[in-house]
Coordinates of N, CA and C in Angstrom, one line a residue:
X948 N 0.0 18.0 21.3 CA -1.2 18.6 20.8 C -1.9 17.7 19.8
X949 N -1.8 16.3 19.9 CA -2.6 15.3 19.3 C -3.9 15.3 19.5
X950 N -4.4 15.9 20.7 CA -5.9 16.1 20.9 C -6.5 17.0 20.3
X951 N -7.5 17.0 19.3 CA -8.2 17.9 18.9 C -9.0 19.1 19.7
X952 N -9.6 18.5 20.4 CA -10.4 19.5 21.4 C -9.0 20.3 22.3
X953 N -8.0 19.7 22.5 CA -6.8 20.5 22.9 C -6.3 21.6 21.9
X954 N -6.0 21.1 21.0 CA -5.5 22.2 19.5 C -6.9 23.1 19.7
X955 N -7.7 22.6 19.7 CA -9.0 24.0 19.1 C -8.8 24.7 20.0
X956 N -8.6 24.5 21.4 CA -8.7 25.4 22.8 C -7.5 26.3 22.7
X957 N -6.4 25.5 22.4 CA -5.0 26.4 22.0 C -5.3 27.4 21.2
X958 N -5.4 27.0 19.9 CA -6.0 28.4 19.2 C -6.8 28.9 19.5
X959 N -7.6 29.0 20.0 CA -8.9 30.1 20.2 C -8.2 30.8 21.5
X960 N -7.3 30.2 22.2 CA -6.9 31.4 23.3 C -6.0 31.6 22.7
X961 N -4.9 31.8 21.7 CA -3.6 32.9 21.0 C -4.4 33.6 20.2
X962 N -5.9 33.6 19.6 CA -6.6 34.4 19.2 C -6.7 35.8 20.2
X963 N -7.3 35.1 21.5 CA -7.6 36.1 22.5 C -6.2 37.2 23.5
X964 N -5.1 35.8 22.8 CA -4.0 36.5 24.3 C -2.9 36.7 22.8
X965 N -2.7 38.0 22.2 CA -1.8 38.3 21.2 C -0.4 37.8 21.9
X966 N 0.1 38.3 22.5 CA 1.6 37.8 23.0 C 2.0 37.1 24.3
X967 N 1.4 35.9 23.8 CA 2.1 34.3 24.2 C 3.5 34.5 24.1
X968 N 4.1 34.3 24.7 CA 5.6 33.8 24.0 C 5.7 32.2 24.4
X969 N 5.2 31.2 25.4 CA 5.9 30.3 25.4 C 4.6 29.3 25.8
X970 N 4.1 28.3 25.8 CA 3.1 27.8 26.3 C 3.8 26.1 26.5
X971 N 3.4 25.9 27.9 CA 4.0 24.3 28.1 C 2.8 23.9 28.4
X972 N 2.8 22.3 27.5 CA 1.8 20.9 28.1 C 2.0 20.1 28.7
X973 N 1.5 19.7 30.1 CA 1.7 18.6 30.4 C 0.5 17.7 30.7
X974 N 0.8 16.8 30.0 CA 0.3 15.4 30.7 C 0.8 14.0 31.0
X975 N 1.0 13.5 29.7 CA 2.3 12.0 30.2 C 3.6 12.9 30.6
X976 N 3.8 13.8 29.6 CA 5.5 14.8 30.0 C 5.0 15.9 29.5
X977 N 6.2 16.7 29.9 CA 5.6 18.3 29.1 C 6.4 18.5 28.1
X978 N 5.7 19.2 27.7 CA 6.2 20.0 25.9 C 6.0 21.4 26.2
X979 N 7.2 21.8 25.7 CA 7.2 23.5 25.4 C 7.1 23.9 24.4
X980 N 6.5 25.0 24.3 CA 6.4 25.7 22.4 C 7.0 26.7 22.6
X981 N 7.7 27.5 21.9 CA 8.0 28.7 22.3 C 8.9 28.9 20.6
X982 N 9.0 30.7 20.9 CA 9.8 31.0 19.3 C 9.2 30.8 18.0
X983 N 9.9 29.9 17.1 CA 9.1 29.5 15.5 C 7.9 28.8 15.8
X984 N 8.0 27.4 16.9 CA 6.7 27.1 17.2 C 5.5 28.1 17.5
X985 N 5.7 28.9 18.2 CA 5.1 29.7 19.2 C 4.2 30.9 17.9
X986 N 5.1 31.1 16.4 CA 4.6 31.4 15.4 C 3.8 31.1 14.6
X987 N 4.2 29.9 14.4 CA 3.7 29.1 13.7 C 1.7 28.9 14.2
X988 N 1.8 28.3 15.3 CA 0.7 28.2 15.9 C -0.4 29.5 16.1
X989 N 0.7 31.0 15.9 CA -0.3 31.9 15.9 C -0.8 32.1 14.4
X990 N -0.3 31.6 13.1 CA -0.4 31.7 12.1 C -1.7 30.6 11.8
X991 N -1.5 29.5 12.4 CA -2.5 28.4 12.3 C -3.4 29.0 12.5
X992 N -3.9 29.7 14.0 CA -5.1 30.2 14.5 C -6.1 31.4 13.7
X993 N -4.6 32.0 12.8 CA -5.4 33.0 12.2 C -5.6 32.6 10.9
X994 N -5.3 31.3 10.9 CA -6.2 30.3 9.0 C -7.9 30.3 9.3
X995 N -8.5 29.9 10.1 CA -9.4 30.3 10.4 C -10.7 31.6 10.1
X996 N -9.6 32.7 10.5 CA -10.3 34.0 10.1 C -10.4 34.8 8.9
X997 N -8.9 34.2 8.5 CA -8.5 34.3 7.2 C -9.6 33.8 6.1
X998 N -9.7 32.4 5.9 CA -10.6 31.6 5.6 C -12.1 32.2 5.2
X999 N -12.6 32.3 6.7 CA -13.9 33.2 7.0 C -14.2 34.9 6.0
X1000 N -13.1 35.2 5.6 CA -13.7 36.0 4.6 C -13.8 35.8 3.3
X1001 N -13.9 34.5 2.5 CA -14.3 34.1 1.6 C -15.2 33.2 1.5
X1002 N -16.3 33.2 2.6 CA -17.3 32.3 2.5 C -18.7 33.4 1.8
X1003 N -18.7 34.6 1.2 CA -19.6 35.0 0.7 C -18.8 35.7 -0.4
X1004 N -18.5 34.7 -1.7 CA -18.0 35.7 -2.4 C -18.6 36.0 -3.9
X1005 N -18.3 37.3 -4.0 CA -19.2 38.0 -5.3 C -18.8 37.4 -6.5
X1006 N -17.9 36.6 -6.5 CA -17.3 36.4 -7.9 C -17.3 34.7 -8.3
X1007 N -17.6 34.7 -9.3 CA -17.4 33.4 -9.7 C -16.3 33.1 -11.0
X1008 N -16.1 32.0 -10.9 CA -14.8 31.8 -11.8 C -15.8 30.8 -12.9
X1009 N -15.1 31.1 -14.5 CA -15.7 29.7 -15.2 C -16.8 29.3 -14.9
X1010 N -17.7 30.4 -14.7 CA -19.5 29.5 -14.8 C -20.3 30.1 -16.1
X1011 N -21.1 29.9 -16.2 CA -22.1 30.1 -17.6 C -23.1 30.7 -16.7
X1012 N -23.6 31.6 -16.9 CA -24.6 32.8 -16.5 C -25.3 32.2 -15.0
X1013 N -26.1 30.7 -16.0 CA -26.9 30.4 -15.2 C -26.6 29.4 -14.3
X1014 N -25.2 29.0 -14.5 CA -24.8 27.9 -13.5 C -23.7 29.1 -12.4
X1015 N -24.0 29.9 -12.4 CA -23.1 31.1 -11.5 C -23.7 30.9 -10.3
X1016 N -25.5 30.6 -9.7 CA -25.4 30.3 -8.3 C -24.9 29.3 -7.8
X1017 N -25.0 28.2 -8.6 CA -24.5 26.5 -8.1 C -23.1 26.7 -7.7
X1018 N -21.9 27.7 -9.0 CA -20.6 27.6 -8.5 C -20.6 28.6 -7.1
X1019 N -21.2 29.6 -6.9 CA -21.1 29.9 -5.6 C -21.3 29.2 -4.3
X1020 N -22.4 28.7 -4.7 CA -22.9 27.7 -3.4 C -22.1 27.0 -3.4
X1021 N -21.2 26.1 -4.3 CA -20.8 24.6 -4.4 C -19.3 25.5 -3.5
X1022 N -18.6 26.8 -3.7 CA -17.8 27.5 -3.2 C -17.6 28.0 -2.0
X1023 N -19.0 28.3 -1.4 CA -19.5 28.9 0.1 C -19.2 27.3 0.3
X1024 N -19.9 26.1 0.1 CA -19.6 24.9 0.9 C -18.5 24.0 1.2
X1025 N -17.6 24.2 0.2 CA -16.0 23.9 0.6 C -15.3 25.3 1.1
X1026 N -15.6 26.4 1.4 CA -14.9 27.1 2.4 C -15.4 26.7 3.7
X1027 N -16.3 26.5 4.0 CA -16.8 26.3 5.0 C -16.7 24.6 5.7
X1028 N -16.5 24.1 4.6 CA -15.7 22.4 5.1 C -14.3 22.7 5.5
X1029 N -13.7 23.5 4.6 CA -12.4 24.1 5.5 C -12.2 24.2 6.7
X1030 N -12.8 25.7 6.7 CA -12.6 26.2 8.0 C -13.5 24.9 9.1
X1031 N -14.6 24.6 9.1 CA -14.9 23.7 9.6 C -13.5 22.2 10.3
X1032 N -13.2 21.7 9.3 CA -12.2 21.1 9.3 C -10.7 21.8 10.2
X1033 N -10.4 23.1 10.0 CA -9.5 23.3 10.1 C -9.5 23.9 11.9
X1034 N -10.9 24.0 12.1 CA -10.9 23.3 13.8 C -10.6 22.5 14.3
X1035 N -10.6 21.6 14.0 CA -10.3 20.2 14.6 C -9.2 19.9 13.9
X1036 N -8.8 19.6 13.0 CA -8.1 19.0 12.4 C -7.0 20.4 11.3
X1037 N -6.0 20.7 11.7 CA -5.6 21.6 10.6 C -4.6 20.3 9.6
X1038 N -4.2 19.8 9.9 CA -3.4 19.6 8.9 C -3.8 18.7 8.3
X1039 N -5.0 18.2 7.8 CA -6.3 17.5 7.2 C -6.2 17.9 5.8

């Protein structure tokens, strides 16, 4: 699962298919996932959505009245580099 565009396609189908138990890759050889892997990877997939519900959030931490929209925006734009990121690349 070195390929990115491979990882993205994996998760987005254990989003769609709840109980995977075992998924094999092949291309130079095959690899099996199955078990703790097989968890793991469903856990990954749902960092993503998890994620997604803190890109509009009502609260701000440590801002001064008027600097309260900047720390939101500056907030919406690193969750969103996350999740962004964590398409392609999760362990970035």
């Amino acid at each position: 699962m070195n390929d990115q565009n491979c990882r993205k396609q994996i998760l987005s189908a254990l989003l769609r298919e709840p109980l995977v138990e075992r998924i094999v890759l092949s291309h130079l050889y095959e690899r099996d996932y199955e078990g703790k892997e097989i968890k793991a990877l469903y856990e990954l997939a749902h960092l993503q959505e998890t994620l997604s519900n803190y890109i509009n959030p009502n609260l701000s931490f440590n801002c001064h009245q008027a600097a309260t929209d900047k720390c939101c925006s500056d907030r919406i734009k690193m969750i969103k580099t996350i999740i962004a990121t964590s398409k392609n690349d999760l362990f970035r």
